[in-house]
Tab-separated table of N, CA and C in Angstrom:
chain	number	residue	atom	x	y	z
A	1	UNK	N	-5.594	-15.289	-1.029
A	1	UNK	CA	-4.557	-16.258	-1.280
A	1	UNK	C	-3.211	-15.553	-1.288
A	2	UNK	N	-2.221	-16.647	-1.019
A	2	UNK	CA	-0.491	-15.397	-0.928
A	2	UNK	C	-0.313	-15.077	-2.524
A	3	UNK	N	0.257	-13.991	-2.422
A	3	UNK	CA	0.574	-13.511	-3.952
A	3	UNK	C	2.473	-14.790	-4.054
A	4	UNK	N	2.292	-14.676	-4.832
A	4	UNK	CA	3.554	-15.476	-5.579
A	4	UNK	C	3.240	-15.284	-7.604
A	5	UNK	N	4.741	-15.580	-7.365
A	5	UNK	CA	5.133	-15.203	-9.253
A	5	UNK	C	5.632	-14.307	-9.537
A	6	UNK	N	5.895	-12.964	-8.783
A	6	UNK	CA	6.570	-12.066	-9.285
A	6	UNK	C	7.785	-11.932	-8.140
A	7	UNK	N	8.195	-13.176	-7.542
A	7	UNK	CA	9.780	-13.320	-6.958
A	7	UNK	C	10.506	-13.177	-7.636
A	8	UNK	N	11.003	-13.817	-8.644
A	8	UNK	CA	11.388	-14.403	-9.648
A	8	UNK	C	11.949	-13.553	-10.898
A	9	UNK	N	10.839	-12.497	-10.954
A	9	UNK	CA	10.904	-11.226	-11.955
A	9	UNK	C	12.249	-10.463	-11.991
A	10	UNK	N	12.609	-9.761	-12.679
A	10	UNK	CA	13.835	-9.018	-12.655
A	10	UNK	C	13.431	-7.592	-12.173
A	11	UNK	N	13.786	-7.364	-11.442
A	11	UNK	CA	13.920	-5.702	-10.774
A	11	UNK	C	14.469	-4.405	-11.909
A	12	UNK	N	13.468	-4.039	-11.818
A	12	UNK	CA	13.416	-2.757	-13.215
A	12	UNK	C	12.830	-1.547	-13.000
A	13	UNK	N	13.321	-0.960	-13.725
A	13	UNK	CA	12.798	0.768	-13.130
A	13	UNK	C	11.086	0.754	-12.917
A	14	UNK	N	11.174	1.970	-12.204
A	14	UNK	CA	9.315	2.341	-11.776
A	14	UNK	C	8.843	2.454	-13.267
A	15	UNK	N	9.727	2.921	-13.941
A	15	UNK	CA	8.223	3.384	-15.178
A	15	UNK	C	8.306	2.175	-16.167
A	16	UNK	N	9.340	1.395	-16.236
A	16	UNK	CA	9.073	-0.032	-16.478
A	16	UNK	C	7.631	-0.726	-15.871
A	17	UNK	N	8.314	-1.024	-14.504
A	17	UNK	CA	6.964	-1.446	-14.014
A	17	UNK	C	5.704	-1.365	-14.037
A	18	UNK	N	5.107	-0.160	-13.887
A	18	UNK	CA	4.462	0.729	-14.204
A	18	UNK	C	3.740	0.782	-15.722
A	19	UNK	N	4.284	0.381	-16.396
A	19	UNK	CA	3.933	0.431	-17.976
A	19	UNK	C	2.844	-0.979	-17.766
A	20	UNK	N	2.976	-1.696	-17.316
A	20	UNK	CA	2.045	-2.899	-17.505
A	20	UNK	C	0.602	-2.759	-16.504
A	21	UNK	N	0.580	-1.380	-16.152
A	21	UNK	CA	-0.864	-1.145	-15.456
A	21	UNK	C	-1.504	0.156	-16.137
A	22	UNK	N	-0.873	0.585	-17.129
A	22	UNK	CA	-1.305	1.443	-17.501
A	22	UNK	C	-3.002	1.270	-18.254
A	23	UNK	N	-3.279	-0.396	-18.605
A	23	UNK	CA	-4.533	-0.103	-18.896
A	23	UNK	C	-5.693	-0.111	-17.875
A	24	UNK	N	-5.132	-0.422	-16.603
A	24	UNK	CA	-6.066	-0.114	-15.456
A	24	UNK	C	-5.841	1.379	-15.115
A	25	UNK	N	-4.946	2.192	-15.037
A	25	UNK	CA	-4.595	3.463	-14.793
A	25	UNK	C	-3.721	4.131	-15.582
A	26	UNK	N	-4.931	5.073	-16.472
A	26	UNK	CA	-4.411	5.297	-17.447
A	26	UNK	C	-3.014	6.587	-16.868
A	27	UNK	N	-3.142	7.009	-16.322
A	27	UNK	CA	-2.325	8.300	-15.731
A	27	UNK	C	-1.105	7.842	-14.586
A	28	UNK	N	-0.761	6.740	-14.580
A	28	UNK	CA	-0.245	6.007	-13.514
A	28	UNK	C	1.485	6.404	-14.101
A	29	UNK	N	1.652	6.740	-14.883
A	29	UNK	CA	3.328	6.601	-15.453
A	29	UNK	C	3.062	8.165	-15.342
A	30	UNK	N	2.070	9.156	-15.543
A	30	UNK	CA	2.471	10.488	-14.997
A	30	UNK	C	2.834	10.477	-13.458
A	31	UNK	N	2.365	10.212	-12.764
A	31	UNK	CA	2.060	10.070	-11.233
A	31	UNK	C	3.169	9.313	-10.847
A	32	UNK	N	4.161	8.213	-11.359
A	32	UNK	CA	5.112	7.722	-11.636
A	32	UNK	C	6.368	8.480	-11.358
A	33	UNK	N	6.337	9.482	-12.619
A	33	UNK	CA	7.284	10.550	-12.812
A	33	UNK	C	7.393	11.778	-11.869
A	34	UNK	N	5.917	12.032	-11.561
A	34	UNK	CA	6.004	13.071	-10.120
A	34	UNK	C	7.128	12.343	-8.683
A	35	UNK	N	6.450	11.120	-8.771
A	35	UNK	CA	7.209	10.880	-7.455
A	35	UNK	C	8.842	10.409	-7.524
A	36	UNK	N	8.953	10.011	-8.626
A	36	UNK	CA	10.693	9.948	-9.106
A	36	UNK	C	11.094	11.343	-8.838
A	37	UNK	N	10.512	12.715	-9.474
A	37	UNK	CA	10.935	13.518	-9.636
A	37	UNK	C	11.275	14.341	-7.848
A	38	UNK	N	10.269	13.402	-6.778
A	38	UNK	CA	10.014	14.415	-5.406
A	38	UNK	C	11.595	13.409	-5.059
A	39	UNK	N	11.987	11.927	-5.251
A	39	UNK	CA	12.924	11.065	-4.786
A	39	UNK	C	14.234	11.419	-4.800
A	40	UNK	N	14.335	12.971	-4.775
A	40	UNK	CA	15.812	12.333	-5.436
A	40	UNK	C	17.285	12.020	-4.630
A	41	UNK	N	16.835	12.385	-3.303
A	41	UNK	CA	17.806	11.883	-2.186
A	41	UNK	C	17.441	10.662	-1.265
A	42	UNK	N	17.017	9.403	-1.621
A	42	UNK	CA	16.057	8.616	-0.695
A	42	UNK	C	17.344	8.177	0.383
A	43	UNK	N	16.917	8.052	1.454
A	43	UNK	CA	17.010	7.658	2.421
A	43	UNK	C	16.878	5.438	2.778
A	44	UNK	N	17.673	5.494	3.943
A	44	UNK	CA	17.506	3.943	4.101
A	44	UNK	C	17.749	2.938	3.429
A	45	UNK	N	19.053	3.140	2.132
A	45	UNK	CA	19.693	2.678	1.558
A	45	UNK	C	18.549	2.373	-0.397
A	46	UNK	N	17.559	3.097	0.087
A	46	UNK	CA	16.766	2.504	-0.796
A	46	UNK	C	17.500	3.477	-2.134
A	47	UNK	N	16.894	2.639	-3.449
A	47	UNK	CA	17.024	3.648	-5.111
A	47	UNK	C	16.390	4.446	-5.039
A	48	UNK	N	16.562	5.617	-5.901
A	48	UNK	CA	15.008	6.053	-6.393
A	48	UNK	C	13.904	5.624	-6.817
A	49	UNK	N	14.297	4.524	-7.763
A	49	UNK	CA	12.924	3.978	-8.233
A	49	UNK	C	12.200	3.261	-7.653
A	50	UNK	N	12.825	2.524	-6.218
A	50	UNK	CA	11.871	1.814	-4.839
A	50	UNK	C	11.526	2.863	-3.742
A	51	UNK	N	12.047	4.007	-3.309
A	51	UNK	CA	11.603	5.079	-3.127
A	51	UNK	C	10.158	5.928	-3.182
A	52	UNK	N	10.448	5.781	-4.892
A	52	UNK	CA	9.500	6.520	-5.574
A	52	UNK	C	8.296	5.499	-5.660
A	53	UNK	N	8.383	4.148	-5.621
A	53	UNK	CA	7.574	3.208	-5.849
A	53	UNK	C	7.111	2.780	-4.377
A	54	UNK	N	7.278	3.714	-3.683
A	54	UNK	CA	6.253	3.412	-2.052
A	54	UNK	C	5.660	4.863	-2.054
A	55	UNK	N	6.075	6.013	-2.523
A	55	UNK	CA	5.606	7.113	-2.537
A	55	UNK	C	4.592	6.722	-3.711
A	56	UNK	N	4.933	6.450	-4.940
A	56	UNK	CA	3.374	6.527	-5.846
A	56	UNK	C	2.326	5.866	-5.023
A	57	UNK	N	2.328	4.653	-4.333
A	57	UNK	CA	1.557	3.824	-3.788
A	57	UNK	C	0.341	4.853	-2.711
A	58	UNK	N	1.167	6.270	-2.005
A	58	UNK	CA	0.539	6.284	-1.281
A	58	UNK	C	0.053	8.120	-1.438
A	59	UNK	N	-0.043	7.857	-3.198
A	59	UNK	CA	-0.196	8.872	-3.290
A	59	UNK	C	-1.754	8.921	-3.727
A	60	UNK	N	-2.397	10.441	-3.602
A	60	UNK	CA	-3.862	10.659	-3.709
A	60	UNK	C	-4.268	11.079	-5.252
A	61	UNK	N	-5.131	10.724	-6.095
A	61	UNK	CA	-5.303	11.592	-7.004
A	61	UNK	C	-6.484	11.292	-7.574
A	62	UNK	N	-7.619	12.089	-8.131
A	62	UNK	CA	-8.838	11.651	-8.720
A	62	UNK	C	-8.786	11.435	-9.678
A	63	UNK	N	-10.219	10.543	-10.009
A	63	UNK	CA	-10.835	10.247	-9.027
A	63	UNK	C	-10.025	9.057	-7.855
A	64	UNK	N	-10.518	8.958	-6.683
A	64	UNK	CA	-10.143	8.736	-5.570
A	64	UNK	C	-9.957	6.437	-5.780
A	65	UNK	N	-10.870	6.396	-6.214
A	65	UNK	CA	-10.958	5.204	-6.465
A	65	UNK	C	-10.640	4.885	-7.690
A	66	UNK	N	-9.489	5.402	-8.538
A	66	UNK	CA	-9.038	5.646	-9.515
A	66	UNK	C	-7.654	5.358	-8.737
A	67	UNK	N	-6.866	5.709	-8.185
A	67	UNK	CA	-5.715	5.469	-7.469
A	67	UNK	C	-5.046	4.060	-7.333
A	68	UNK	N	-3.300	4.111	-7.265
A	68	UNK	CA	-2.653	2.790	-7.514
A	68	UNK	C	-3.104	2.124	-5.928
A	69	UNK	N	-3.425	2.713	-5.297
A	69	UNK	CA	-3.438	2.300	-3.353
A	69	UNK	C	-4.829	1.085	-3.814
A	70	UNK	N	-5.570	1.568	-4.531
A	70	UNK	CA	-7.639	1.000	-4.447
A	70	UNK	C	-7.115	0.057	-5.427
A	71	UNK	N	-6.838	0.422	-6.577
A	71	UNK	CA	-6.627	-0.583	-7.909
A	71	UNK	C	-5.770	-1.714	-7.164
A	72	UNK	N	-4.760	-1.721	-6.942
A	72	UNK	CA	-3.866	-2.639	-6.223
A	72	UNK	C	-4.386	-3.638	-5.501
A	73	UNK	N	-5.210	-2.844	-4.211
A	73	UNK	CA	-5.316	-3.481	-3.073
A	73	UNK	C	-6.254	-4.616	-4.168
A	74	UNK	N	-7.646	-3.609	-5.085
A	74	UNK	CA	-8.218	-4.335	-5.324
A	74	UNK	C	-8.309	-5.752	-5.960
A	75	UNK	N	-7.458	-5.742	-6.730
A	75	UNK	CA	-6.486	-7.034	-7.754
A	75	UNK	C	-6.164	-7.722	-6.383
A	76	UNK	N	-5.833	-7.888	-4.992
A	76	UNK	CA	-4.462	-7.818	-4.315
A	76	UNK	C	-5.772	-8.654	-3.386
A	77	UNK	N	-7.248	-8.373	-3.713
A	77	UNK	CA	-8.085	-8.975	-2.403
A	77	UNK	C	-8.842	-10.061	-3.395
A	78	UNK	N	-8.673	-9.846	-5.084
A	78	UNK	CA	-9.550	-10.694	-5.956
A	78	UNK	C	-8.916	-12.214	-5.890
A	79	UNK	N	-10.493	-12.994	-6.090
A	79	UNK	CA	-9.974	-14.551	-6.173
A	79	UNK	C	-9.621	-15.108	-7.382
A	80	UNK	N	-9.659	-13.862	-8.250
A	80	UNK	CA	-9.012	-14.173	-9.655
A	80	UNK	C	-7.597	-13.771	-9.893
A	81	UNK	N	-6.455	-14.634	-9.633
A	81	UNK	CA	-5.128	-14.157	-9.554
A	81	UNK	C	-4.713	-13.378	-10.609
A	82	UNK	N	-5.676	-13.874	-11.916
A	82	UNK	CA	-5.239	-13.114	-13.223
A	82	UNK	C	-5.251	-11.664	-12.798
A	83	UNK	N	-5.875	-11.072	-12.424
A	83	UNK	CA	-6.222	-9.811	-11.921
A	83	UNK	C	-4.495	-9.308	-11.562
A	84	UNK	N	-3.728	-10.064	-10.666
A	84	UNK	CA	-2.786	-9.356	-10.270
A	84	UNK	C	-1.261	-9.695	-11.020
A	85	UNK	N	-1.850	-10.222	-12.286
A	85	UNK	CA	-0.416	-10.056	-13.043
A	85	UNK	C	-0.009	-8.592	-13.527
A	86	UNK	N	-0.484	-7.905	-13.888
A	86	UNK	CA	-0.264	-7.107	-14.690
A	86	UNK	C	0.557	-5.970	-13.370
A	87	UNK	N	0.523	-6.354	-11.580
A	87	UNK	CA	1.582	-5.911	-11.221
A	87	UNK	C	2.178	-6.712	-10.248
A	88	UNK	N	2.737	-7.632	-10.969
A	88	UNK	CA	3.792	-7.905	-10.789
A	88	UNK	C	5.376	-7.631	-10.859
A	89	UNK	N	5.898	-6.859	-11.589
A	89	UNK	CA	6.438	-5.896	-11.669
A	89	UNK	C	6.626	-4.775	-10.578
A	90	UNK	N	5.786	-4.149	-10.970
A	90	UNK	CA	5.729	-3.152	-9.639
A	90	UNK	C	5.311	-3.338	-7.952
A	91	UNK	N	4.882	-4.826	-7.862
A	91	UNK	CA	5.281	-5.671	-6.720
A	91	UNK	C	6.795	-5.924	-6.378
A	92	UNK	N	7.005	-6.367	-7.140
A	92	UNK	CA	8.520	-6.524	-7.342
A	92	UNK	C	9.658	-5.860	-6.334
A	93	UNK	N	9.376	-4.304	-7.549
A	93	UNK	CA	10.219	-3.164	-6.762
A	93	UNK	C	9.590	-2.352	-5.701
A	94	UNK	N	8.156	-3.026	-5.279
A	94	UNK	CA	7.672	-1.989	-4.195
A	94	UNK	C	8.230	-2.973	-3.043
A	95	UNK	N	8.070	-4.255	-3.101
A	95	UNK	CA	8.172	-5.135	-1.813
A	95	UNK	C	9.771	-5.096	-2.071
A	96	UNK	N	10.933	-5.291	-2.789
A	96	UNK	CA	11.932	-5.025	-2.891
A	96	UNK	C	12.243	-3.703	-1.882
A	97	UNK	N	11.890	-2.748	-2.016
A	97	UNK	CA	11.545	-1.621	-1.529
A	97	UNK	C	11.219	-1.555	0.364
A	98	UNK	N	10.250	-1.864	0.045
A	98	UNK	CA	9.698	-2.605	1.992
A	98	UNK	C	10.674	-3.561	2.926
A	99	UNK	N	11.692	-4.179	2.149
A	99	UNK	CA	12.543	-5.157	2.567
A	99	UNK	C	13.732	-4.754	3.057
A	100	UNK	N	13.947	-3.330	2.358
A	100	UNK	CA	15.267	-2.544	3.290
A	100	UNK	C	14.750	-1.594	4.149
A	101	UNK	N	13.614	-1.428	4.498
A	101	UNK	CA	13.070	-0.684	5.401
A	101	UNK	C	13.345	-1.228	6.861
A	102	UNK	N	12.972	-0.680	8.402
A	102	UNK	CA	13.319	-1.194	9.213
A	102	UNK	C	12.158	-1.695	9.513
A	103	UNK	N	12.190	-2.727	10.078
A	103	UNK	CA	10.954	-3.810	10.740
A	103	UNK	C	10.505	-3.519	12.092
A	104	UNK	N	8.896	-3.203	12.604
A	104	UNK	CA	8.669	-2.876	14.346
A	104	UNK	C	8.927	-4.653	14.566
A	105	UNK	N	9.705	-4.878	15.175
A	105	UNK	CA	9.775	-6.143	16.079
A	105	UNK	C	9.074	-6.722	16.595
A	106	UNK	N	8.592	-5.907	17.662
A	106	UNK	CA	7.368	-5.785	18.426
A	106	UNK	C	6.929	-4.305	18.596
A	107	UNK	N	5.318	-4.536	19.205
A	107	UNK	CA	4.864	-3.406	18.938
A	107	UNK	C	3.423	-3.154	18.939
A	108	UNK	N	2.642	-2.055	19.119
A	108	UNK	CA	1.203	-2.320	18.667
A	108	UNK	C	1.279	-1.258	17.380
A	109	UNK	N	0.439	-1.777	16.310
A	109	UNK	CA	0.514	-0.486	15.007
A	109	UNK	C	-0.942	-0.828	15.059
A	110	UNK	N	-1.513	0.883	14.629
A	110	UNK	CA	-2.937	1.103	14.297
A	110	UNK	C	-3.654	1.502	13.094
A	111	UNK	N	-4.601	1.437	12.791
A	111	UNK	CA	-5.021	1.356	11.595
A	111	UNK	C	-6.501	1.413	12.180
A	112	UNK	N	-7.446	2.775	10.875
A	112	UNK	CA	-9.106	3.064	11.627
A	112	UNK	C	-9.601	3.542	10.090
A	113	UNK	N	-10.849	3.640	10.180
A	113	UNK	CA	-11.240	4.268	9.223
A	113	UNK	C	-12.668	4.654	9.758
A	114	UNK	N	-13.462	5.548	9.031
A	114	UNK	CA	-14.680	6.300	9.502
A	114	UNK	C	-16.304	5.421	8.967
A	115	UNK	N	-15.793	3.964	9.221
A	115	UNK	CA	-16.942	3.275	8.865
A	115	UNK	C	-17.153	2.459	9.953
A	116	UNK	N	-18.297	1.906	10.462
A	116	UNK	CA	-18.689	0.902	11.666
A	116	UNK	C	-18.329	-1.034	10.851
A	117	UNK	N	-17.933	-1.222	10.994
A	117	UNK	CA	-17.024	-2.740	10.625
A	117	UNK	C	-17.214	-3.850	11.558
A	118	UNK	N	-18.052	-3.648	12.426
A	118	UNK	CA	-17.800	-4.668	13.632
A	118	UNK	C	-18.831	-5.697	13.237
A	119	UNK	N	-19.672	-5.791	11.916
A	119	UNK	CA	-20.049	-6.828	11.370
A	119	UNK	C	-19.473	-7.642	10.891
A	120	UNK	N	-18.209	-7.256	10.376
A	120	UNK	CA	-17.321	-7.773	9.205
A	120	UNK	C	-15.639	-8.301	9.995
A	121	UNK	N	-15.488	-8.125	11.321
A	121	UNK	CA	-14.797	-8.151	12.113
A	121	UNK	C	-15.150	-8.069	13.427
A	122	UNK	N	-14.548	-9.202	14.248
A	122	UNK	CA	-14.597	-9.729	15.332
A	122	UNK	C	-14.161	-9.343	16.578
A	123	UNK	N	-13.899	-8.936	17.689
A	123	UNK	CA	-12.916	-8.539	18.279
A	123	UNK	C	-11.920	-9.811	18.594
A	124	UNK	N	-11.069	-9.582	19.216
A	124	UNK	CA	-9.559	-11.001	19.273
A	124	UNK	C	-9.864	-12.104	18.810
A	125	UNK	N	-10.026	-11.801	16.842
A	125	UNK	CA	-10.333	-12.554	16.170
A	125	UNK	C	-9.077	-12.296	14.690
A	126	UNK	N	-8.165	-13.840	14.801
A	126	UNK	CA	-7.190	-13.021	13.946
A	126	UNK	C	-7.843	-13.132	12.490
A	127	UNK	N	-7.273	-11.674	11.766
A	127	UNK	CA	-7.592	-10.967	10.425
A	127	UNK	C	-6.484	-11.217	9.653
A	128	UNK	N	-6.642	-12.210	8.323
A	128	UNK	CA	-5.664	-11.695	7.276
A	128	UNK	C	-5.965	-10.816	6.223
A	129	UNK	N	-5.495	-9.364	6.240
A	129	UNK	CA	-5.811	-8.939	4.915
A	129	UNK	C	-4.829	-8.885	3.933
A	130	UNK	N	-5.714	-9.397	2.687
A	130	UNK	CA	-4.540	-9.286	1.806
A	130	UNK	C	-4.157	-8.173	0.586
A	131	UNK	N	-3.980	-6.975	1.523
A	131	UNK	CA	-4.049	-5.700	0.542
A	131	UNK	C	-2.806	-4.840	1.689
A	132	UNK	N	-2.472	-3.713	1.149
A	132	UNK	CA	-1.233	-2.875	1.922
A	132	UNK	C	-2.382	-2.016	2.436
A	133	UNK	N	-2.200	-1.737	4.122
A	133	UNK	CA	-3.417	-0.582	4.450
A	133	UNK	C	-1.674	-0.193	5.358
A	134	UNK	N	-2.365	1.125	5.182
A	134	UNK	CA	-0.810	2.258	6.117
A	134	UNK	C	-1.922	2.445	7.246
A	135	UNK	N	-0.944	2.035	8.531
A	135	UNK	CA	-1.250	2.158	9.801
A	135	UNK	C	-0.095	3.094	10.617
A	136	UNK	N	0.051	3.223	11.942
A	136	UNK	CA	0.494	4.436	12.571
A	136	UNK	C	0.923	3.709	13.514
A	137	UNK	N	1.969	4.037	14.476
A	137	UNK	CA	2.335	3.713	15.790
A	137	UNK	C	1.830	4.366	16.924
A	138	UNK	N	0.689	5.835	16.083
A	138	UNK	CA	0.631	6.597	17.288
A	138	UNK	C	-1.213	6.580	17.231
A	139	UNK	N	-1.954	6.577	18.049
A	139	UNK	CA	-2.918	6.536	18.273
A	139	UNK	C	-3.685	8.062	17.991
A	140	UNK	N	-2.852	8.801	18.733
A	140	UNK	CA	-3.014	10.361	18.041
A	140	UNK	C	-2.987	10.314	16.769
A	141	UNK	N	-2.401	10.095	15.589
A	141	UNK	CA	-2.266	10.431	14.241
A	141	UNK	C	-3.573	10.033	13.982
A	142	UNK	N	-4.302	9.140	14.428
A	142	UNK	CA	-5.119	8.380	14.258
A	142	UNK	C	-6.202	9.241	14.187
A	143	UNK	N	-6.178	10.212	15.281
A	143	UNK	CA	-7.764	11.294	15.749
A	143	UNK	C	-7.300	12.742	15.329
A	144	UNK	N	-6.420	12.585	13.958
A	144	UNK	CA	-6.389	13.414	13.369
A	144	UNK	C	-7.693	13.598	12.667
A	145	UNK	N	-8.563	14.906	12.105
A	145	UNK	CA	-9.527	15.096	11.723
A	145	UNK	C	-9.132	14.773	9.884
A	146	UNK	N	-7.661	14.581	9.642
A	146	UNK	CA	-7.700	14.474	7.841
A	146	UNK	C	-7.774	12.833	8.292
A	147	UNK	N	-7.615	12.166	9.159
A	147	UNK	CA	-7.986	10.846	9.373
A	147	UNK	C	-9.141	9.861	10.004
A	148	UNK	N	-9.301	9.925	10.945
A	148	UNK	CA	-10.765	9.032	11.279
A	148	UNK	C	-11.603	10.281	12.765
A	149	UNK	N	-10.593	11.291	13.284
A	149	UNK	CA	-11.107	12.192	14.114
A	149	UNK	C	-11.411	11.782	15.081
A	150	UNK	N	-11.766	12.211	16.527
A	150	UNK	CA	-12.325	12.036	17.453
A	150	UNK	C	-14.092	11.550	17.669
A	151	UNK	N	-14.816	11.822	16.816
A	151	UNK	CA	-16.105	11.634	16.453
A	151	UNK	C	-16.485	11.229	15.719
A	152	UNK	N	-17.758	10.267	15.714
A	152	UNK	CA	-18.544	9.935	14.559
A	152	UNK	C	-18.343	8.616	14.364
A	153	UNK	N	-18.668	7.658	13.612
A	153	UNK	CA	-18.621	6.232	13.317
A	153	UNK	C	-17.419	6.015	12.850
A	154	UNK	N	-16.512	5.301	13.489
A	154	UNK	CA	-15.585	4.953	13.002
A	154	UNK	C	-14.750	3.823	13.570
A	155	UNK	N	-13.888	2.660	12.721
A	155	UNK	CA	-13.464	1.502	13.807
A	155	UNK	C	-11.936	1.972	13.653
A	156	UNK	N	-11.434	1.110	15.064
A	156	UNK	CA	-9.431	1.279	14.929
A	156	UNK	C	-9.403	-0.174	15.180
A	157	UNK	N	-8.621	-0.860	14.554
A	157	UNK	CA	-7.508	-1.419	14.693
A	157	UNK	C	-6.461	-1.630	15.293
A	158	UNK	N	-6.234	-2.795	16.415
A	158	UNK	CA	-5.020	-2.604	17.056
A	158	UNK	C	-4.276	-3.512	16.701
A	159	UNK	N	-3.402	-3.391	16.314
A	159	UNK	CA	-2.404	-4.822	15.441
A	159	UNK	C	-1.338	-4.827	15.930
A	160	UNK	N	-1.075	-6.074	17.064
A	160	UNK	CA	0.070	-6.573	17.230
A	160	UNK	C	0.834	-7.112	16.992
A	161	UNK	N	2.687	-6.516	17.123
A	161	UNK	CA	3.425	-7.203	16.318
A	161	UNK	C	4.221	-8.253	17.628
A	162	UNK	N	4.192	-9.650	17.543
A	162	UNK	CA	5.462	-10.360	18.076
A	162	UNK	C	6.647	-10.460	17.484
């Protein structure tokens, strides 16, 4: 379902935000402070604290499924909306954030992972997902070996933009 309710919210620092997920992640306002602390010249007109609030998003830390990227998405794919109050907030200033970024117009962007999916997906069958997955413009980044590699089970994604 579309997220809505946290339009409306007032735009407030990351560790504001941030404070209202702390009982899903308990370590999330340390991890917070790392990436404020890497922000401190951002680029593309953005703050630090929307900056820093696309960098925590896409940051790694264990356990792995412990992370704001899994927790998020996961709230972000549940049919229980309650699930995704608690970031609202940090929706807020992350999509705040995404909105001064520049937009591909058009384009193909890719996106793979090292699992076989073609049960669960169709080919030229349109997909809404409703979670943030980071995709690539380059097909190479893609058959990087820290990413889905040249070998082995794995699906890509070709997502076109009009």
């Amino acid at each position: 379902m579309p997220v809505s309710g946290y339009e409306d919210l007032p735009l407030v620092s990351l560790g504001h935000a941030v404070a209202q997920a702390i009982s899903l992640l308990p370590d999330i306002q340390k991890y917070a402070d790392v990436a404020k602390q890497n922000c401190k010249e951002p680029a593309g007109g953005l703050t630090i604290d929307e900056s820093a609030a696309i960098m925590l998003h896409t940051m790694n830390w264990k356990p792995i499924d412990k992370t704001l990227y899994v927790i998020l998405n996961e709230a972000l794919r549940s049919k229980d909306g309650r699930s995704l109050k608690s970031w609202f907030l940090f929706l807020k200033i992350f999509l705040t954030a995404f909105h001064k970024l520049p937009s591909i117009q058009r384009g193909t962007a890719y996106r793979g992972c090292r699992l076989d999916l073609k049960e669960y997906y169709k080919r030229e069958r349109p997909v809404i997902w409703w979670g943030f997955s980071t995709c690539t413009n380059s097909i190479k980044t893609l058959e990087s070996e820290y990413i889905v590699g040249k070998t082995g089970t794995r699906t890509l994604f070709t997502i076109e933009s009009y």
